[in-house]
CSV table of C-alpha atoms and ligand atoms in Angstrom, one decimal:
chain,number,residue,atom,x,y,z
Y,1,MET,CA,0.0,0.0,0.0
Y,2,ASN,CA,1.1,3.6,-0.7
Y,3,TYR,CA,1.1,6.3,2.0
Y,4,THR,CA,0.8,10.0,1.6
Y,5,PRO,CA,2.8,12.2,3.9
Y,6,THR,CA,1.5,15.6,5.0
Y,7,ILE,CA,3.5,18.4,6.7
Y,8,GLY,CA,2.6,21.7,8.3
Y,9,LEU,CA,5.3,24.0,9.7
Y,10,GLU,CA,5.3,26.4,12.6
Y,11,ILE,CA,8.3,28.8,12.3
Y,12,HIS,CA,9.5,31.2,14.9
Y,13,ALA,CA,11.8,34.2,14.1
Y,14,GLU,CA,13.3,36.7,16.5
Y,15,LEU,CA,12.8,40.2,15.2
Y,16,ASN,CA,15.8,42.5,14.9
Y,17,THR,CA,14.2,45.4,16.7
Y,18,LYS,CA,16.2,47.8,18.8
Y,19,SER,CA,14.3,47.1,22.0
Y,20,LYS,CA,12.2,44.2,23.4
Y,21,MET,CA,8.5,43.5,22.7
Y,22,PHE,CA,6.9,45.1,25.7
Y,23,CYS,CA,9.6,47.2,27.4
Y,24,SER,CA,12.6,49.4,26.4
Y,25,SER,CA,15.3,46.8,27.4
Y,26,LEU,CA,17.8,46.2,24.6
Y,27,ASN,CA,17.1,43.4,22.1
Y,28,ASP,CA,20.7,42.4,21.5
Y,29,PRO,CA,21.3,38.8,20.4
Y,30,ALA,CA,25.1,39.5,20.6
Y,31,GLU,CA,25.0,40.1,24.3
Y,32,HIS,CA,27.0,37.3,26.0
Y,33,HIS,CA,27.0,38.5,29.6
Y,34,PRO,CA,23.9,37.1,31.2
Y,35,ASN,CA,21.0,39.2,32.6
Y,36,MET,CA,22.3,42.5,31.2
Y,37,ASN,CA,19.4,43.5,29.1
Y,38,VAL,CA,16.6,43.2,31.7
Y,39,CYS,CA,14.2,45.4,33.5
Y,40,PRO,CA,11.2,44.9,35.8
Y,41,VAL,CA,8.8,44.5,32.9
Y,42,CYS,CA,10.7,41.6,31.1
Y,43,LEU,CA,11.5,40.1,34.5
Y,44,GLY,CA,7.8,39.9,35.2
Y,45,HIS,CA,7.8,42.0,38.4
Y,46,PRO,CA,4.3,42.6,39.9
Y,47,GLY,CA,2.7,45.9,39.0
Y,48,THR,CA,4.6,46.5,35.7
Y,49,LEU,CA,2.7,47.1,32.5
Y,50,PRO,CA,3.6,46.0,28.9
Y,51,VAL,CA,3.8,48.6,26.2
Y,52,PRO,CA,3.8,47.0,22.7
Y,53,ASN,CA,6.7,47.7,20.4
Y,54,ARG,CA,5.3,49.5,17.3
Y,55,GLU,CA,8.3,48.6,15.2
Y,56,ALA,CA,7.9,44.9,15.9
Y,57,ILE,CA,4.2,45.1,14.9
Y,58,ARG,CA,5.1,46.9,11.7
Y,59,LYS,CA,7.7,44.2,10.9
Y,60,VAL,CA,5.3,41.4,11.2
Y,61,LEU,CA,2.7,43.2,9.1
Y,62,LYS,CA,5.3,43.6,6.4
Y,63,VAL,CA,5.9,39.9,6.5
Y,64,GLY,CA,2.2,39.4,6.1
Y,65,LEU,CA,2.0,41.8,3.2
Y,66,ALA,CA,5.0,40.1,1.5
Y,67,LEU,CA,3.2,36.8,1.7
Y,68,HIS,CA,-0.1,38.2,0.4
Y,69,ALA,CA,-1.8,37.7,3.8
Y,70,GLU,CA,-4.9,39.7,4.9
Y,71,ILE,CA,-4.3,42.2,7.6
Y,72,PRO,CA,-7.5,42.3,9.7
Y,73,GLU,CA,-8.6,45.7,10.9
Y,74,TYR,CA,-8.4,44.7,14.5
Y,75,SER,CA,-5.9,42.5,16.3
Y,76,LYS,CA,-5.2,41.7,20.0
Y,77,PHE,CA,-2.8,40.1,22.4
Y,78,ASP,CA,-3.6,37.1,24.7
Y,79,ARG,CA,-2.1,35.5,27.6
Y,80,LYS,CA,-0.9,31.9,27.2
Y,81,ASN,CA,-0.5,30.5,30.6
Y,82,TYR,CA,2.1,27.9,31.6
Y,83,PHE,CA,4.8,27.6,34.2
Y,84,TYR,CA,8.4,27.2,33.3
Y,85,PRO,CA,11.5,28.7,35.0
Y,86,ASP,CA,12.4,30.7,31.8
Y,87,LEU,CA,9.0,32.4,31.8
Y,88,PRO,CA,9.1,34.9,34.7
Y,89,LYS,CA,5.4,36.1,34.4
Y,90,GLY,CA,4.0,32.5,34.4
Y,91,TYR,CA,2.4,33.4,31.1
Y,92,GLN,CA,3.6,34.4,27.6
Y,93,ILE,CA,2.0,37.3,25.9
Y,94,SER,CA,1.0,35.9,22.5
Y,95,GLN,CA,-1.9,36.1,20.1
Y,96,TYR,CA,-4.7,33.6,20.0
Y,97,ASP,CA,-7.8,34.3,17.9
Y,98,MET,CA,-7.0,37.7,16.4
Y,99,PRO,CA,-3.5,37.4,14.9
Y,100,LEU,CA,-1.9,40.3,13.0
Y,101,CYS,CA,-1.9,38.5,9.6
Y,102,VAL,CA,-4.3,35.8,8.2
Y,103,GLY,CA,-3.9,33.7,5.1
Y,104,GLY,CA,-1.4,34.2,2.3
Y,105,GLU,CA,0.9,31.8,0.5
Y,106,LEU,CA,4.5,31.1,-0.4
Y,107,ARG,CA,5.4,29.4,-3.7
Y,108,VAL,CA,7.7,26.4,-3.3
Y,109,GLY,CA,8.6,24.7,-6.5
Y,110,GLU,CA,5.3,24.2,-8.4
Y,111,ARG,CA,3.2,24.4,-5.3
Y,112,ASP,CA,1.6,27.4,-3.4
Y,113,VAL,CA,2.0,26.5,0.3
Y,114,ARG,CA,-0.9,28.3,2.1
Y,115,ILE,CA,-0.1,30.3,5.2
Y,116,THR,CA,-2.6,30.0,8.1
Y,117,ARG,CA,-1.5,33.0,10.1
Y,118,VAL,CA,1.4,35.1,11.3
Y,119,HIS,CA,1.3,36.5,14.8
Y,120,LEU,CA,3.5,38.2,17.3
Y,121,GLU,CA,4.6,37.0,20.8
Y,122,GLU,CA,7.5,37.3,23.2
Y,123,ASP,CA,10.5,35.0,23.5
Y,124,THR,CA,11.4,33.2,26.7
Y,125,GLY,CA,14.6,33.4,28.7
Y,126,ARG,CA,17.3,30.9,28.2
Y,127,LEU,CA,18.1,28.0,30.7
Y,128,VAL,CA,21.7,27.1,31.2
Y,129,HIS,CA,22.7,23.7,32.7
Y,130,PRO,CA,26.3,23.9,33.7
Y,131,ALA,CA,28.0,20.5,33.4
Y,132,GLY,CA,28.4,18.9,36.7
Y,133,ALA,CA,26.4,21.4,38.7
Y,134,ASP,CA,23.4,20.4,40.7
Y,135,SER,CA,21.5,23.5,39.7
Y,136,SER,CA,20.4,25.3,36.5
Y,137,LEU,CA,20.8,29.0,35.7
Y,138,VAL,CA,18.5,31.4,33.9
Y,139,ASP,CA,19.6,34.2,31.5
Y,140,PHE,CA,16.7,36.6,30.9
Y,141,ASN,CA,18.4,38.6,28.1
Y,142,ARG,CA,16.2,36.9,25.6
Y,143,ALA,CA,13.0,37.1,27.7
Y,144,GLY,CA,10.6,39.5,26.0
Y,145,VAL,CA,12.4,39.6,22.7
Y,146,PRO,CA,9.8,40.0,19.9
Y,147,LEU,CA,9.1,36.7,18.3
Y,148,MET,CA,7.1,36.2,15.1
Y,149,GLU,CA,5.3,32.9,14.6
Y,150,LEU,CA,4.2,31.8,11.2
Y,151,VAL,CA,1.9,28.7,10.8
Y,152,THR,CA,1.4,27.0,7.5
Y,153,GLU,CA,-1.5,24.8,6.3
Y,154,PRO,CA,-0.7,21.1,6.0
Y,155,ASP,CA,0.3,21.6,2.3
Y,156,ILE,CA,3.8,20.3,2.3
Y,157,THR,CA,4.6,16.8,1.1
Y,158,SER,CA,8.3,16.1,1.9
Y,159,GLY,CA,11.3,17.0,4.0
Y,160,LYS,CA,12.9,18.6,1.0
Y,161,GLU,CA,9.9,20.8,0.3
Y,162,ALA,CA,9.8,21.8,3.9
Y,163,GLY,CA,13.5,22.8,3.8
Y,164,GLU,CA,12.9,24.8,0.7
Y,165,PHE,CA,10.0,26.6,2.3
Y,166,ALA,CA,12.1,27.5,5.3
Y,167,ARG,CA,15.0,28.7,3.1
Y,168,LYS,CA,12.6,30.9,1.1
Y,169,LEU,CA,11.0,32.3,4.2
Y,170,GLN,CA,14.5,33.1,5.7
Y,171,LEU,CA,15.4,35.0,2.5
Y,172,ILE,CA,12.2,37.0,2.7
Y,173,LEU,CA,12.8,37.9,6.3
Y,174,ARG,CA,16.2,39.1,5.4
Y,175,TYR,CA,15.1,41.1,2.4
Y,176,LEU,CA,12.5,42.8,4.6
Y,177,ASP,CA,15.1,43.4,7.3
Y,178,VAL,CA,12.8,42.1,9.9
Y,179,SER,CA,15.0,39.3,11.3
Y,180,ASP,CA,18.6,38.0,10.8
Y,181,ALA,CA,16.9,34.6,10.8
Y,182,ASP,CA,20.1,32.7,11.5
Y,183,MET,CA,19.0,29.1,12.3
Y,184,GLU,CA,22.4,28.2,13.9
Y,185,LYS,CA,21.9,31.1,16.3
Y,186,GLY,CA,18.4,30.2,17.1
Y,187,GLN,CA,17.0,33.3,15.5
Y,188,MET,CA,14.8,31.2,13.3
Y,189,ARG,CA,13.4,27.9,14.7
Y,190,VAL,CA,11.3,25.4,12.8
Y,191,GLU,CA,8.8,22.9,14.2
Y,192,ALA,CA,7.4,20.3,11.8
Y,193,ASN,CA,4.0,18.6,12.1
Y,194,VAL,CA,4.2,15.3,10.2
Y,195,SER,CA,1.5,12.8,9.5
Y,196,VAL,CA,1.0,9.9,7.1
Y,197,ARG,CA,-2.1,8.4,5.7
Y,198,PRO,CA,-3.0,5.6,3.2
Y,199,ALA,CA,-3.1,7.0,-0.3
Y,200,GLY,CA,-6.6,8.0,-1.4
Y,201,VAL,CA,-7.9,8.5,2.1
Y,202,LYS,CA,-9.1,12.0,2.6
Y,203,GLN,CA,-8.8,12.5,6.3
Y,204,LEU,CA,-5.3,13.4,7.5
Y,205,GLY,CA,-3.5,11.0,9.8
Y,206,THR,CA,-2.5,11.5,13.4
Y,207,LYS,CA,0.3,14.1,13.5
Y,208,VAL,CA,3.5,14.2,15.4
Y,209,GLU,CA,5.2,17.5,16.2
Y,210,VAL,CA,9.0,17.6,15.9
Y,211,LYS,CA,10.4,20.6,17.9
Y,212,ASN,CA,13.5,22.8,17.7
Y,213,LEU,CA,14.9,21.9,14.4
Y,214,ASN,CA,17.8,24.3,14.2
Y,215,SER,CA,19.2,23.8,10.7
Y,216,PHE,CA,17.7,23.3,7.3
Y,217,ARG,CA,19.4,19.9,7.1
Y,218,ALA,CA,17.7,18.9,10.4
Y,219,VAL,CA,14.3,20.0,9.0
Y,220,GLU,CA,14.8,17.8,6.0
Y,221,LEU,CA,16.2,14.8,7.8
Y,222,ALA,CA,13.8,14.8,10.7
Y,223,ILE,CA,10.8,14.9,8.4
Y,224,ALA,CA,12.1,12.2,6.2
Y,225,TYR,CA,12.8,10.1,9.3
Y,226,GLU,CA,9.3,10.7,10.7
Y,227,ILE,CA,7.6,9.8,7.4
Y,228,GLU,CA,9.5,6.5,7.3
Y,229,ARG,CA,8.8,5.7,11.0
Y,230,GLN,CA,5.1,6.4,10.7
Y,231,THR,CA,4.7,4.5,7.5
Y,232,ALA,CA,6.4,1.5,9.0
Y,233,LEU,CA,3.9,1.7,12.0
Y,234,LEU,CA,0.9,1.9,9.7
Y,235,GLU,CA,2.2,-1.0,7.6
Y,236,LYS,CA,2.4,-3.1,10.7
Y,237,GLY,CA,-1.2,-2.2,11.5
Y,238,GLU,CA,-0.2,-0.1,14.5
Y,239,GLU,CA,-1.2,3.5,15.3
Y,240,VAL,CA,0.8,6.7,15.4
Y,241,ALA,CA,0.7,8.3,18.9
Y,242,GLN,CA,0.0,12.0,18.9
Y,243,GLU,CA,3.0,13.5,20.7
Y,244,THR,CA,5.7,16.1,20.7
Y,245,MET,CA,9.1,14.8,19.7
Y,246,GLY,CA,12.7,16.1,19.6
Y,247,TRP,CA,15.4,15.5,17.0
Y,248,ASP,CA,18.6,13.7,17.9
Y,249,GLU,CA,21.2,15.1,15.4
Y,250,LYS,CA,23.8,12.5,16.2
Y,251,LYS,CA,21.6,9.5,16.0
Y,252,GLY,CA,19.6,10.9,13.1
Y,253,GLN,CA,16.4,9.9,14.9
Y,254,THR,CA,13.3,11.6,16.5
Y,255,PHE,CA,12.6,10.8,20.1
Y,256,SER,CA,9.5,11.2,22.2
Y,257,GLN,CA,9.5,14.2,24.5
Y,258,ARG,CA,6.0,14.5,25.9
Y,259,GLY,CA,2.3,14.1,25.1
Y,260,LYS,CA,0.6,16.7,23.1
Y,261,GLU,CA,-0.9,19.7,24.9
Y,262,GLU,CA,-4.1,21.3,23.7
Y,263,ALA,CA,-5.1,24.9,23.4
Y,264,HIS,CA,-7.3,24.6,26.5
Y,265,ASP,CA,-4.3,23.5,28.6
Y,266,TYR,CA,-3.0,27.0,28.2
Y,267,ARG,CA,-6.1,28.8,29.5
Y,268,TYR,CA,-5.7,31.5,26.9
Y,269,PHE,CA,-7.5,34.8,27.7
Y,270,PRO,CA,-7.2,38.4,26.3
Y,271,GLU,CA,-4.3,40.3,27.7
Y,272,PRO,CA,-6.1,42.9,29.9
Y,273,ASP,CA,-3.2,45.4,30.0
Y,274,ILE,CA,-2.9,46.0,26.2
Y,275,PRO,CA,-5.8,47.6,24.3
Y,276,LEU,CA,-7.2,46.3,21.0
Y,277,LEU,CA,-4.9,47.1,18.1
Y,278,HIS,CA,-6.5,48.9,15.1
Y,279,PHE,CA,-5.0,49.4,11.7
Y,280,SER,CA,-6.4,51.9,9.2
Y,281,GLU,CA,-6.5,51.4,5.5
Y,282,GLU,CA,-3.9,54.3,5.1
Y,283,GLU,CA,-1.5,52.7,7.5
Y,284,ILE,CA,-1.5,49.4,5.6
Y,285,THR,CA,-1.2,51.2,2.3
Y,286,GLU,CA,1.8,53.1,3.6
Y,287,LEU,CA,3.4,49.9,4.9
Y,288,ARG,CA,2.9,48.2,1.6
Y,289,SER,CA,4.6,51.1,-0.2
Y,290,GLU,CA,7.7,50.5,2.0
Y,291,LEU,CA,8.1,46.9,0.9
Y,292,PRO,CA,11.4,46.4,-0.9
Y,293,GLU,CA,11.8,44.3,-4.0
Y,294,LEU,CA,11.3,40.7,-2.8
Y,295,PRO,CA,13.4,37.6,-3.8
Y,296,GLN,CA,11.0,36.2,-6.4
Y,297,ALA,CA,10.5,39.5,-8.1
Y,298,ARG,CA,14.2,40.1,-8.2
Y,299,PHE,CA,14.8,36.6,-9.6
Y,300,VAL,CA,12.5,37.3,-12.5
Y,301,ARG,CA,13.8,40.8,-13.1
Y,302,LEU,CA,17.5,39.9,-13.2
Y,303,GLN,CA,16.8,37.3,-15.9
Y,304,GLU,CA,14.7,39.7,-18.0
Y,305,GLU,CA,16.8,42.9,-17.5
Y,306,TYR,CA,20.2,41.4,-17.9
Y,307,GLY,CA,19.7,38.1,-19.7
Y,308,LEU,CA,21.1,36.2,-16.8
Y,309,SER,CA,20.6,32.4,-16.5
Y,310,GLU,CA,18.4,31.0,-13.8
Y,311,LYS,CA,21.5,29.9,-12.0
Y,312,GLU,CA,23.1,33.3,-12.0
Y,313,ALA,CA,19.9,35.0,-11.0
Y,314,GLU,CA,19.5,32.6,-8.2
Y,315,LEU,CA,23.0,33.3,-7.0
Y,316,PHE,CA,22.4,37.0,-7.1
Y,317,VAL,CA,19.1,36.7,-5.3
Y,318,ARG,CA,20.4,34.5,-2.5
Y,319,GLY,CA,23.5,36.6,-2.1
Y,320,LYS,CA,21.6,39.9,-2.0
Y,321,ASP,CA,24.8,41.9,-1.6
Y,322,ILE,CA,26.5,40.2,-4.5
Y,323,GLY,CA,23.4,40.9,-6.6
Y,324,GLU,CA,23.5,44.6,-5.7
Y,325,PHE,CA,27.2,44.7,-6.5
Y,326,PHE,CA,26.5,43.2,-9.9
Y,327,GLU,CA,23.8,45.7,-10.7
Y,328,LYS,CA,26.0,48.6,-9.5
Y,329,THR,CA,28.9,47.4,-11.7
Y,330,VAL,CA,26.6,47.1,-14.7
Y,331,SER,CA,25.4,50.7,-14.2
Y,332,GLU,CA,29.1,51.8,-14.4
Y,333,LEU,CA,29.9,50.0,-17.6
Y,334,GLY,CA,29.2,53.0,-19.8
Y,335,THR,CA,26.6,53.1,-22.5
Y,336,GLU,CA,28.5,54.5,-25.5
Y,337,VAL,CA,28.8,51.0,-27.0
Y,338,SER,CA,26.6,48.9,-29.2
Y,339,ALA,CA,23.9,46.9,-27.6
Y,340,ASP,CA,25.7,43.7,-28.5
Y,341,LYS,CA,28.9,44.9,-26.8
Y,342,PHE,CA,27.0,46.0,-23.8
Y,343,GLN,CA,25.4,42.6,-23.5
Y,344,GLN,CA,28.8,41.0,-23.8
Y,345,MET,CA,30.1,43.1,-21.0
Y,346,VAL,CA,27.1,42.3,-18.8
Y,347,LYS,CA,27.8,38.6,-19.3
Y,348,LEU,CA,31.4,39.1,-18.5
Y,349,THR,CA,30.5,41.0,-15.3
Y,350,ALA,CA,28.2,38.1,-14.2
Y,351,ASN,CA,30.8,35.5,-15.0
Y,352,TYR,CA,33.6,37.2,-13.2
Y,353,ILE,CA,31.5,37.8,-10.2
Y,354,ALA,CA,30.0,34.4,-10.1
Y,355,SER,CA,33.2,32.5,-10.5
Y,356,ASP,CA,36.3,34.5,-9.8
Y,357,LEU,CA,35.0,37.0,-7.2
Y,358,MET,CA,32.9,34.4,-5.4
Y,359,GLY,CA,36.0,32.2,-5.2
Y,360,LEU,CA,38.0,35.1,-3.6
Y,361,LEU,CA,35.2,35.8,-1.2
Y,362,GLU,CA,35.0,32.2,-0.1
Y,363,GLY,CA,31.3,32.7,0.5
Y,364,ALA,CA,31.7,36.0,2.5
Y,365,SER,CA,29.4,38.9,2.0
Y,366,VAL,CA,30.4,41.8,-0.3
Y,367,VAL,CA,29.4,44.7,1.9
Y,368,GLY,CA,31.8,44.0,4.7
Y,369,GLU,CA,34.2,46.8,5.6
Y,370,ASP,CA,37.1,44.8,4.3
Y,371,PHE,CA,35.6,44.5,0.8
Y,372,LEU,CA,37.7,46.9,-1.1
Y,373,ILE,CA,36.6,46.7,-4.7
Y,374,THR,CA,34.3,49.4,-5.9
Y,375,PRO,CA,31.7,48.8,-8.6
Y,376,GLU,CA,33.5,51.6,-10.7
Y,377,ASN,CA,36.8,49.7,-10.6
Y,378,PHE,CA,35.2,46.3,-11.3
Y,379,ALA,CA,33.4,47.9,-14.3
Y,380,GLU,CA,36.8,49.3,-15.5
Y,381,LEU,CA,38.3,45.8,-15.3
Y,382,VAL,CA,35.4,44.3,-17.3
Y,383,VAL,CA,35.7,47.0,-20.0
Y,384,MET,CA,39.4,46.2,-20.4
Y,385,ILE,CA,38.7,42.5,-20.6
Y,386,ALA,CA,36.0,43.1,-23.2
Y,387,ASP,CA,38.3,45.4,-25.2
Y,388,LYS,CA,41.0,42.6,-25.1
Y,389,LYS,CA,43.4,45.0,-23.4
Y,390,ILE,CA,44.2,42.3,-20.9
Y,391,SER,CA,44.1,38.5,-21.2
Y,392,SER,CA,41.8,36.5,-19.0
Y,393,ALA,CA,44.8,35.1,-17.2
Y,394,ALA,CA,46.0,38.7,-16.5
Y,395,ALA,CA,42.4,39.6,-15.5
Y,396,LYS,CA,42.4,37.0,-12.8
Y,397,GLN,CA,45.7,38.3,-11.5
Y,398,VAL,CA,44.4,41.9,-11.5
Y,399,LEU,CA,41.2,40.9,-9.7
Y,400,LYS,CA,43.2,39.2,-7.0
Y,401,GLU,CA,45.2,42.3,-6.5
Y,402,MET,CA,42.1,44.5,-6.5
Y,403,PHE,CA,40.6,42.2,-3.9
Y,404,GLY,CA,43.6,42.4,-1.7
Y,405,THR,CA,44.5,46.1,-1.9
Y,406,GLY,CA,41.5,47.9,-3.5
Y,407,ALA,CA,43.8,49.4,-6.1
Y,408,ASP,CA,42.6,50.7,-9.5
Y,409,PRO,CA,42.9,48.1,-12.2
Y,410,ASP,CA,44.8,50.4,-14.6
Y,411,HIS,CA,47.4,51.1,-11.9
Y,412,ILE,CA,47.9,47.4,-11.3
Y,413,ILE,CA,48.1,46.7,-15.0
Y,414,GLU,CA,50.7,49.4,-15.5
Y,415,GLU,CA,52.7,48.5,-12.5
Y,416,LYS,CA,52.8,44.8,-13.4
Y,417,GLY,CA,53.1,45.3,-17.1
Y,418,LEU,CA,50.0,43.3,-17.8
Y,419,LEU,CA,48.7,45.2,-20.8
Y,420,GLN,CA,48.0,42.7,-23.5
Y,421,VAL,CA,50.3,42.9,-26.5
Y,422,SER,CA,48.2,43.3,-29.6
Y,423,ASP,CA,51.0,45.1,-31.4
Y,424,GLU,CA,51.7,43.0,-34.5
Y,425,GLY,CA,55.4,43.9,-34.8
Y,426,GLN,CA,56.0,43.1,-31.2
Y,427,LEU,CA,54.2,39.8,-31.4
Y,428,LEU,CA,56.0,38.8,-34.6
Y,429,ALA,CA,59.4,39.3,-32.9
Y,430,ILE,CA,58.4,37.1,-29.9
Y,431,ALA,CA,56.8,34.5,-32.3
Y,432,LYS,CA,60.0,34.2,-34.3
Y,433,LYS,CA,62.1,33.7,-31.2
Y,434,VAL,CA,59.7,31.0,-30.0
Y,435,LEU,CA,59.8,29.1,-33.3
Y,436,GLN,CA,63.6,29.2,-33.3
Y,437,GLU,CA,63.7,27.8,-29.8
Y,438,ASN,CA,61.2,25.0,-30.4
Y,439,LEU,CA,62.3,23.4,-33.7
Y,440,LYS,CA,60.9,20.0,-32.7
Y,441,ALA,CA,57.4,21.4,-32.3
Y,442,VAL,CA,57.8,23.2,-35.6
Y,443,GLU,CA,58.7,20.0,-37.4
Y,444,ASP,CA,55.8,18.1,-35.7
Y,445,TYR,CA,53.4,20.8,-36.8
Y,446,LYS,CA,54.7,20.6,-40.4
Y,447,ALA,CA,54.3,16.8,-40.3
Y,448,GLY,CA,50.6,17.4,-39.6
Y,449,LYS,CA,50.5,17.3,-35.8
Y,450,GLU,CA,47.9,20.0,-35.0
Y,451,THR,CA,48.5,20.0,-31.3
Y,452,ALA,CA,52.0,21.3,-31.7
Y,453,LEU,CA,50.5,24.7,-32.5
Y,454,GLN,CA,48.8,24.8,-29.2
Y,455,PHE,CA,52.1,24.0,-27.6
Y,456,LEU,CA,53.8,26.9,-29.4
Y,457,VAL,CA,51.0,29.3,-28.5
Y,458,GLY,CA,51.6,28.3,-24.9
Y,459,LYS,CA,55.3,29.0,-25.3
Y,460,LEU,CA,54.6,32.4,-26.8
Y,461,MET,CA,52.2,33.2,-24.0
Y,462,ALA,CA,54.9,32.3,-21.4
Y,463,ALA,CA,57.5,34.3,-23.3
Y,464,SER,CA,55.3,37.3,-23.2
Y,465,LYS,CA,54.6,36.7,-19.5
Y,466,GLY,CA,51.0,36.1,-20.3
Y,467,SER,CA,50.6,39.5,-21.9
Y,468,ALA,CA,50.1,38.5,-25.5
Y,469,ASN,CA,46.7,38.5,-27.0
Y,470,PRO,CA,46.1,34.7,-27.4
Y,471,GLU,CA,44.1,35.0,-30.6
Y,472,LEU,CA,46.6,37.2,-32.3
Y,473,ALA,CA,49.5,35.1,-31.0
Y,474,ARG,CA,47.9,32.0,-32.6
Y,475,ALA,CA,47.3,33.8,-35.9
Y,476,THR,CA,50.9,35.1,-36.0
Y,477,LEU,CA,52.4,31.7,-35.4
Y,478,GLU,CA,50.2,30.1,-38.0
Y,479,GLN,CA,51.2,32.7,-40.5
Y,480,LEU,CA,54.9,32.2,-39.8
Y,481,LEU,CA,54.6,28.4,-39.9
Y,482,LYS,CA,53.0,28.5,-43.4
Y,483,THR,CA,56.0,30.3,-44.9
M,501,ADP,P1,-2.8,22.0,17.1
M,501,ADP,O1,-4.1,22.4,17.5
M,501,ADP,O2,-2.4,20.6,17.4
M,501,ADP,O3,-1.7,23.0,17.4
M,501,ADP,P2,-3.1,23.1,14.5
M,501,ADP,O4,-4.3,22.8,13.8
M,501,ADP,O5,-3.0,24.4,15.2
M,501,ADP,O6,-2.8,21.9,15.5
M,501,ADP,O7,-1.9,22.9,13.5
M,501,ADP,C1,-0.6,23.1,13.8
M,501,ADP,C2,0.2,22.8,12.6
M,501,ADP,O8,0.1,21.4,12.3
M,501,ADP,C3,-0.1,23.5,11.4
M,501,ADP,O9,1.1,23.9,10.6
M,501,ADP,C4,-0.9,22.5,10.6
M,501,ADP,O10,-0.8,22.8,9.2
M,501,ADP,C5,-0.3,21.3,10.9
M,501,ADP,N1,-1.2,20.1,10.9
M,501,ADP,C6,-2.4,20.0,11.4
M,501,ADP,N2,-2.9,18.8,11.2
M,501,ADP,C7,-2.0,18.1,10.6
M,501,ADP,C8,-1.8,16.7,10.2
M,501,ADP,N3,-2.8,15.8,10.4
M,501,ADP,N4,-0.7,16.3,9.6
M,501,ADP,C9,0.3,17.2,9.4
M,501,ADP,N5,0.3,18.5,9.8
M,501,ADP,C10,-0.8,18.9,10.4
M,502,MG,MG1,-1.8,25.2,17.2
């Protein structure tokens, strides 16, 4: 029998606001000293009152707009009650039945994954369990940090698709500048709800919730593992228990953590200290106008505007800074050339960024303070390559030097004598010398061995220290060999 897997995701992301969700304590994920960014509000002292962070709300609304969600006119906060040492108030301020954003979708491959809702809540503190100690410690720096939660409909069908969804969402959060969404740092956390049912059956199977998946790989592997585990159970005629599970990275297995809690376990009720939120049509229109170009739109535009391949466009969308560097360079190429020549230079720009520059960067981002190449200088280099003023070997050398020192390409070329020799008299002199020094190859060539010519071109390039124009070098040698 065949089984159909179903997956729905719940994704949390810490927002990159300046202050926390309901107080003015700093929201600083880089703070390593415990309990620095705290105040009576986020420590849950009696008598304190929460004041919602406007910026956090605006950021979540932007996410909703980017995903084509509906922004209801009214929204509210609710208390979700449970006790845990990292939750000083004994409840978390969250949103229950009136979230900030409702509906929407995100395209993954050929499928639109429907979004159920996006809401706003506060993060908890962090528990620390020192090795060997008989007590645990609590760090409240994270307590009260704005936390966005996005819930999808059960529209996903595999671990791979879930991973792709999470990657796409991460990129959107970064484009919107709402969250750094670094999974390794816990700024984005994924929970996967997984069920399996016999093919053809309409009703979804019993789901298991896998918590705290902190890498894309873990998302993909844990879901694949669960699908297999549940399928095996059903094949044996057993039932899947509804429970909350963890993921053991080392063993590559899910493990049972606890039974499933229900909404009524949390005794949700409206947060009495925060008034109802109201959003006017004008506010939403204004927010919409602040949205930047989003990854999917950029992916399409880069191909249409510059004739890039899907692969190049994808690289420049994923690496937002690299993409911006590409576009800035193109804008510096100069337009006093034919359309064909311009297109050729655009292609060269894309190639040199995608291969050579990316190689030098070793995956780092372009905007770092230590990135010294300006788009003007990069464009200058591309123009010289296109005009055949320097060879591609020399170009690589120049680029490396530009990368290291930030120097102008024409200075480097002059200093290192890399200008390509296209002067026929000069080439002829070198070519003659090369032929005299390689009589065996000349004989071979005359005896019909074509590859000998390539050997001689190589010798000529070496004799000119790489500065000869290779096409002209070949032509000159061929000419001499005929006579
Ligand atoms: P709960 O009430 O248990 O929290 P929800 O209906 O709120 O469940 O759904 C939580 C998440 O689980 C959502 O992402 C949803 O798409 C997903 N989900 C719900 N039912 C199933 C199912 N049978 N199989 C897989 N995922 C499911
Ligand atoms: Mg739920």
